[in-house]
Amino acid sequence: MKNSFGNHLNVSLFGESHGEEIGVVIDGLAPGIHLDMDFINAMMDKRKAKGRISTQRKEGDEIHIVSGYFNGYTTGTPLTILIHNTNTRSGDYEKTKNRLRPSHADYTAEAKYLGYQDYRGGGHFSGRLTAPIVAAGAIAMQVLNEKKGILIGSHIAECHGIKDTLFSSDESTLKSEIEKMNASDFAVLDKDIAEQMHRHIEEAANIGDSVGGILESVILHMPVGVGEPFFDSIESRLSHLLFSVPAVKGVEFGLGFDFANHYGSEVNDAIIYDQKEHRVKTATNHNGGINGGISNGMPIRIRTVIKPTPSIYKEQDTIDKETHEAVKLQIEGRHDPAIIHRARIVVDAVLALGILDLLMERDATLSMFNRT
Amino acid sequence: MKNSFGNHLNVSLFGESHGEEIGVVIDGLAPGIHLDMDFINAMMDKRKAKGRISTQRKEGDEIHIVSGYFNGYTTGTPLTILIHNTNTRSGDYEKTKNRLRPSHADYTAEAKYLGYQDYRGGGHFSGRLTAPIVAAGAIAMQVLNEKKGILIGSHIAECHGIKDTLFSSDESTLKSEIEKMNASDFAVLDKDIAEQMHRHIEEAANIGDSVGGILESVILHMPVGVGEPFFDSIESRLSHLLFSVPAVKGVEFGLGFDFANHYGSEVNDAIIYDQKEHRVKTATNHNGGINGGISNGMPIRIRTVIKPTPSIYKEQDTIDKETHEAVKLQIEGRHDPAIIHRARIVVDAVLALGILDLLMERDATLSMFNRT
Amino acid sequence: MKNSFGNHLNVSLFGESHGEEIGVVIDGLAPGIHLDMDFINAMMDKRKAKGRISTQRKEGDEIHIVSGYFNGYTTGTPLTILIHNTNTRSGDYEKTKNRLRPSHADYTAEAKYLGYQDYRGGGHFSGRLTAPIVAAGAIAMQVLNEKKGILIGSHIAECHGIKDTLFSSDESTLKSEIEKMNASDFAVLDKDIAEQMHRHIEEAANIGDSVGGILESVILHMPVGVGEPFFDSIESRLSHLLFSVPAVKGVEFGLGFDFANHYGSEVNDAIIYDQKEHRVKTATNHNGGINGGISNGMPIRIRTVIKPTPSIYKEQDTIDKETHEAVKLQIEGRHDPAIIHRARIVVDAVLALGILDLLMERDATLSMFNRT
Amino acid sequence: MKNSFGNHLNVSLFGESHGEEIGVVIDGLAPGIHLDMDFINAMMDKRKAKGRISTQRKEGDEIHIVSGYFNGYTTGTPLTILIHNTNTRSGDYEKTKNRLRPSHADYTAEAKYLGYQDYRGGGHFSGRLTAPIVAAGAIAMQVLNEKKGILIGSHIAECHGIKDTLFSSDESTLKSEIEKMNASDFAVLDKDIAEQMHRHIEEAANIGDSVGGILESVILHMPVGVGEPFFDSIESRLSHLLFSVPAVKGVEFGLGFDFANHYGSEVNDAIIYDQKEHRVKTATNHNGGINGGISNGMPIRIRTVIKPTPSIYKEQDTIDKETHEAVKLQIEGRHDPAIIHRARIVVDAVLALGILDLLMERDATLSMFNRT
């Protein structure tokens, strides 16, 4: 599917960093959704570069809906969102266009697109392309919340070794933590840790370097019985989307890699019945809300690693793509010393899109908005 | 796609643990492939339960090709492989069928299939289903090797804390390591570590418990320029398949989660030109052979965590699925104290299937321009 | 998707005429369907060759369900149907295997599969492959009828110039006509016409020739609002399936090609409101129940042309596939002087599969059988 | 796939008649295609309304490429084309918006989109949406011609009973006929017939009525061995696309429905070997270049019926969608007395898109064997 995904919700992404428009077409949305533009714009704003811990390229990122929306409601036909690129400084890339940037897609794009790709600002590989994804994800998040009471949220669990506290295992506490994170610009649960991380990113910026980190995400109030065994497990579908987010290099569910350090008897989740809520639960949630690829009703817990931004100001070794000779690269342009605080919103967006697509598979109410 | 996957190679999986047949339909294979049955059977054999570190359910796992194969060659039409279930002891499951097994799919399957699922031996969720996947994967591995010189291999990098040495970063050493692993029943690079792990699994079996671990996998001689930005990145496609393997709860590429502990300047892979091989390389391979979702020609490095087998003999707390009352569960039947040594083959198989599918796509997109 | 189709119901077909097994995997069926084996076998029986107007190759066509069915109900996991090939006489094809049969797939298969295809009895291109399609279609037809009261039926509207009366425009008369056709072996509305056609096919057989015809099909009680504008119109989805039936060379909806002979004012369907049934109808049904690609609640009317069986006993001109020299071909083996009376069942089957797939797109009750 | 199609070329269509933009995203195009804008604009121009035989709504239909095109070449990333709607007169639709237009999608859209659809000018169901399809098709046509020498063309074979001569069976004559048709505004082979048809459409306009017709299309120089048996036959794939063109109600290949009037011996295509061209041919082409769903190298012949435009000025019977009471409808707005001369270009466009998508697949399946 290349730049599209979804079995029920067909999302097609397009554009380049310095092209005229970037955007997304979302097909399969139910008719009759009144979009909450304040919510969508708030999510767009959180993805934006701000202050000294982000690139100095400031973009309006105004979303412009050109189809599928009529009299304030979705029509049920493809909804197209355009975002105009404004603050482009292509000149920054002319000088170094032949110098392959380490850990960027310059060389792989050259190999795949035979030199015809738009190299300016990373072209189609630019983080800019996550703006339309966030716009689409905001719509998905609104739908999931309004129709199913599903909440999705993430926080920066680690940033270059600095660790935040983890999301609570108590569902009502978790709910308020998610709401708090979704309202904040720099999503960290512990205020002091937040300041430490912020300061550390600034220091990385000062030395022309970059840092990464780990996001902890949670999906609360997930219905039971969603997903498929084998090739369409929830883990398969969500990891597919998470790994489409630039800089993501690892994804784990529940205990994840820590499962390797335990006996089965230590990490099996005992099954209990909650007499008050009249539902089956597990005493612990080491499996992160998923068994056999299918949701069990407990919160879905995901951890995603974001690598340090490859664009750094420090001088690097590379080659000239035409002469193949070794050259030094001094990256110019405007870059992020860290993107984890912005990637957080993109991760929430793809999770929302993935969950909505999964739910539509068996839930007619999601494709037919005013039937319940 | 539920129990199918692939854009070019359409693989459909079917069957239940105690059903009559399990199998797979592979559509899209080129015509004229002479299957190496010895190689396929050798891979099937490595997936099999053997000795005291595996379940005592011993299966013939004889593969039976009933379509798409004629006069010793693939025909190009759907190739169907059947595997007959022989050694079933359904009685083991009757007594406890109402007791939801912790960390198994019993409850989620009940919720999804409304009680109609075949519960015997885990039914469709059984590890048995990985047998046809391995058969399909063996064919993919043969094709990749014969037509592209691509090698895929894995070893047990960790088993309940016991760590093997890692795959070499030298390509020729790596090649022999892969061949060694692919020839061994218990894939560990260091002989002494192998014995330690083996002993530890036996000890876990003795106390009625189970252990998991981490697999390190590598794809050698991957062509440059394969994969797509965003939704069909190599990471997206491979993780989708890896997470379809039962017990996989985490996947990382290159440095993976360790990226969170480094500065960009420490983990960016400097680009060099190899004058002997006349190709672009990177001095290090922290990105695991993938940039921007596309292969860069370096070995693709993947780590996958396999959780401890949820089936343990120790008594566990659960509920009766009908009365909802708390009950003790004493699992009967025949189980694996560890599956990581068998899962290794399944991981190789899905990687081979994923890479073959990806390559068929790339050849498609390029082929309009170098054919007549 | 090659030998598979469906967005919600994934149907994968496999096998060759003289191979060991032919079959189909149906993924996406709801759990809890108690299959009506008498109904399925009755449909299988109607597809079978019988009497002098069909091939003398008589097949048991016993369907054998090997997965996805447990204790008399579908499990919701892939349902696999195998049909064993018994009455094969491969020898018939040895002598003439190098002589490309006119209007058969011999030459195109040779070009596509590079000579590796199983040529015996047409291999994968054989009408035999329609047996598993009918088995799958019978299940779809049962589900549509039980859950939605949808009826599907066809009759031979024309056979080599001999014309049957058309289906009634009155819905209750139409209902009984469909039931009558579905109960008959040789589906023709007018008894006398049936005899004429039957006699004419026998005469064609006597002179070693073959004839084709036109099927009129109808889908009754179709819900309103199913289908998509543009690329997934009902016409697009159904024609896609109809043209997958061997020998189909034309498909039309409503007036079809006759639209070319009328003014808009003559063929527009006036819209009326039925006070008794409290539903919108059209005074006429020239559009065959579909407007803008979407169902309008009127019966869907389809006409499909079946070309004369290319296998005839008369001597024909062709070439030797290796030497390319002109040769005479005297086809041996056992062939049908007409297949339209058997193709009728296959057409009903693919229509049922297509409609079920379309309805699942927005109807949860179809994927979750005991929720309504 | 709703408003998208393609296995290799992913085409996503969006927009409404009176919305801000209509457009298309084409993903999967090879990099390095220098677009022939004159050719694309010429095709756009032929789709345009002109003179008295078309609607008086005149649109600029200027195509605007906003992504996937850089320095005059395709980049290989999604190519997005926008077309701005200019000449909208939404007021025309206000008065009659509650009156369901017979044989239009008004009622079915209402049922599907629950009243949220943009009703102005037919909204998403408008023929306007064929403009981006033609733009995409023009690119496909250019690629097919430049890379494969494939030519696609259509002419009006019938218009309300008036018949043109048919395409020649001689390939070189056919080639010049296709070129002639592709260069003409009103594609009819016989000059006098062209005038008759033109006059007849004007007369239909004068009496406030409309007419339809039949298009004969041909695909010349089609490679041998393209397509799949069963569900992805060339007929299946092309009919799927043809039936997505508004007003198409029937599609036939080769002799099509006329097969019903012949003996097998009359319509089987004898196979011959052309010593000059060193290729296999058939003496006749009753099967329209396709056997068993796969191309045989002869010209692919298709006939498509276009129903009379449902928008007529004559008064019609319908109901009010809210009160359900019977009302008279006097359509206002600007309409086409015939669209067949414009639909011709849309048919060529979808055929080109379908063939390009099919060829990319075939190159994929073969490519494992003639690449290194």
mmCIF file of N, CA and C in Angstrom, chain A residues 213-217 242 248-252 302-306 340 347, chain B residues 257:
data_model
loop_
_atom_site.group_PDB
_atom_site.id
_atom_site.type_symbol
_atom_site.label_atom_id
_atom_site.label_comp_id
_atom_site.label_asym_id
_atom_site.label_seq_id
_atom_site.Cartn_x
_atom_site.Cartn_y
_atom_site.Cartn_z
ATOM 1 N N GLY A 213 14.624 9.083 22.854
ATOM 2 C CA GLY A 213 13.971 8.635 24.078
ATOM 3 C C GLY A 213 12.928 7.567 23.819
ATOM 4 N N ILE A 214 12.163 7.295 24.874
ATOM 5 C CA ILE A 214 11.140 6.246 24.804
ATOM 6 C C ILE A 214 9.793 6.823 25.211
ATOM 7 N N LEU A 215 8.777 6.528 24.413
ATOM 8 C CA LEU A 215 7.421 6.954 24.730
ATOM 9 C C LEU A 215 6.647 5.788 25.321
ATOM 10 N N GLU A 216 5.890 6.054 26.378
ATOM 11 C CA GLU A 216 4.953 5.054 26.865
ATOM 12 C C GLU A 216 3.557 5.510 26.447
ATOM 13 N N SER A 217 2.848 4.645 25.736
ATOM 14 C CA SER A 217 1.501 4.988 25.265
ATOM 15 C C SER A 217 0.500 4.015 25.848
ATOM 16 N N LEU A 242 3.219 2.244 13.857
ATOM 17 C CA LEU A 242 4.227 2.932 14.678
ATOM 18 C C LEU A 242 5.568 2.998 13.946
ATOM 19 N N VAL A 248 11.269 5.980 14.639
ATOM 20 C CA VAL A 248 10.908 4.855 15.509
ATOM 21 C C VAL A 248 11.746 3.639 15.122
ATOM 22 N N LYS A 249 12.455 3.045 16.092
ATOM 23 C CA LYS A 249 13.290 1.862 15.818
ATOM 24 C C LYS A 249 12.951 0.666 16.696
ATOM 25 N N GLY A 250 11.973 0.819 17.590
ATOM 26 C CA GLY A 250 11.588 -0.316 18.414
ATOM 27 C C GLY A 250 10.192 -0.125 18.983
ATOM 28 N N VAL A 251 9.444 -1.226 19.109
ATOM 29 C CA VAL A 251 8.087 -1.193 19.656
ATOM 30 C C VAL A 251 7.908 -2.432 20.532
ATOM 31 N N GLU A 252 7.350 -2.225 21.730
ATOM 32 C CA GLU A 252 7.069 -3.375 22.589
ATOM 33 C C GLU A 252 5.714 -3.199 23.259
ATOM 34 N N ILE A 302 1.968 0.262 25.363
ATOM 35 C CA ILE A 302 2.945 0.222 24.277
ATOM 36 C C ILE A 302 4.127 1.110 24.634
ATOM 37 N N ARG A 303 5.323 0.655 24.324
ATOM 38 C CA ARG A 303 6.503 1.502 24.443
ATOM 39 C C ARG A 303 7.179 1.592 23.081
ATOM 40 N N THR A 304 7.561 2.798 22.702
ATOM 41 C CA THR A 304 8.129 3.073 21.386
ATOM 42 C C THR A 304 9.402 3.874 21.555
ATOM 43 N N VAL A 305 10.484 3.432 20.895
ATOM 44 C CA VAL A 305 11.729 4.194 21.019
ATOM 45 C C VAL A 305 11.892 5.136 19.819
ATOM 46 N N ILE A 306 12.282 6.364 20.119
ATOM 47 C CA ILE A 306 12.542 7.380 19.103
ATOM 48 C C ILE A 306 14.047 7.633 19.087
ATOM 49 N N ILE A 340 11.315 13.860 20.243
ATOM 50 C CA ILE A 340 10.436 12.957 20.992
ATOM 51 C C ILE A 340 9.187 13.656 21.517
ATOM 52 N N VAL A 347 2.653 9.636 17.371
ATOM 53 C CA VAL A 347 2.395 8.282 17.862
ATOM 54 C C VAL A 347 0.932 8.166 18.292
ATOM 55 N N PHE B 257 15.898 -0.108 21.295
ATOM 56 C CA PHE B 257 15.615 0.689 22.489
ATOM 57 C C PHE B 257 16.864 1.351 23.070
#
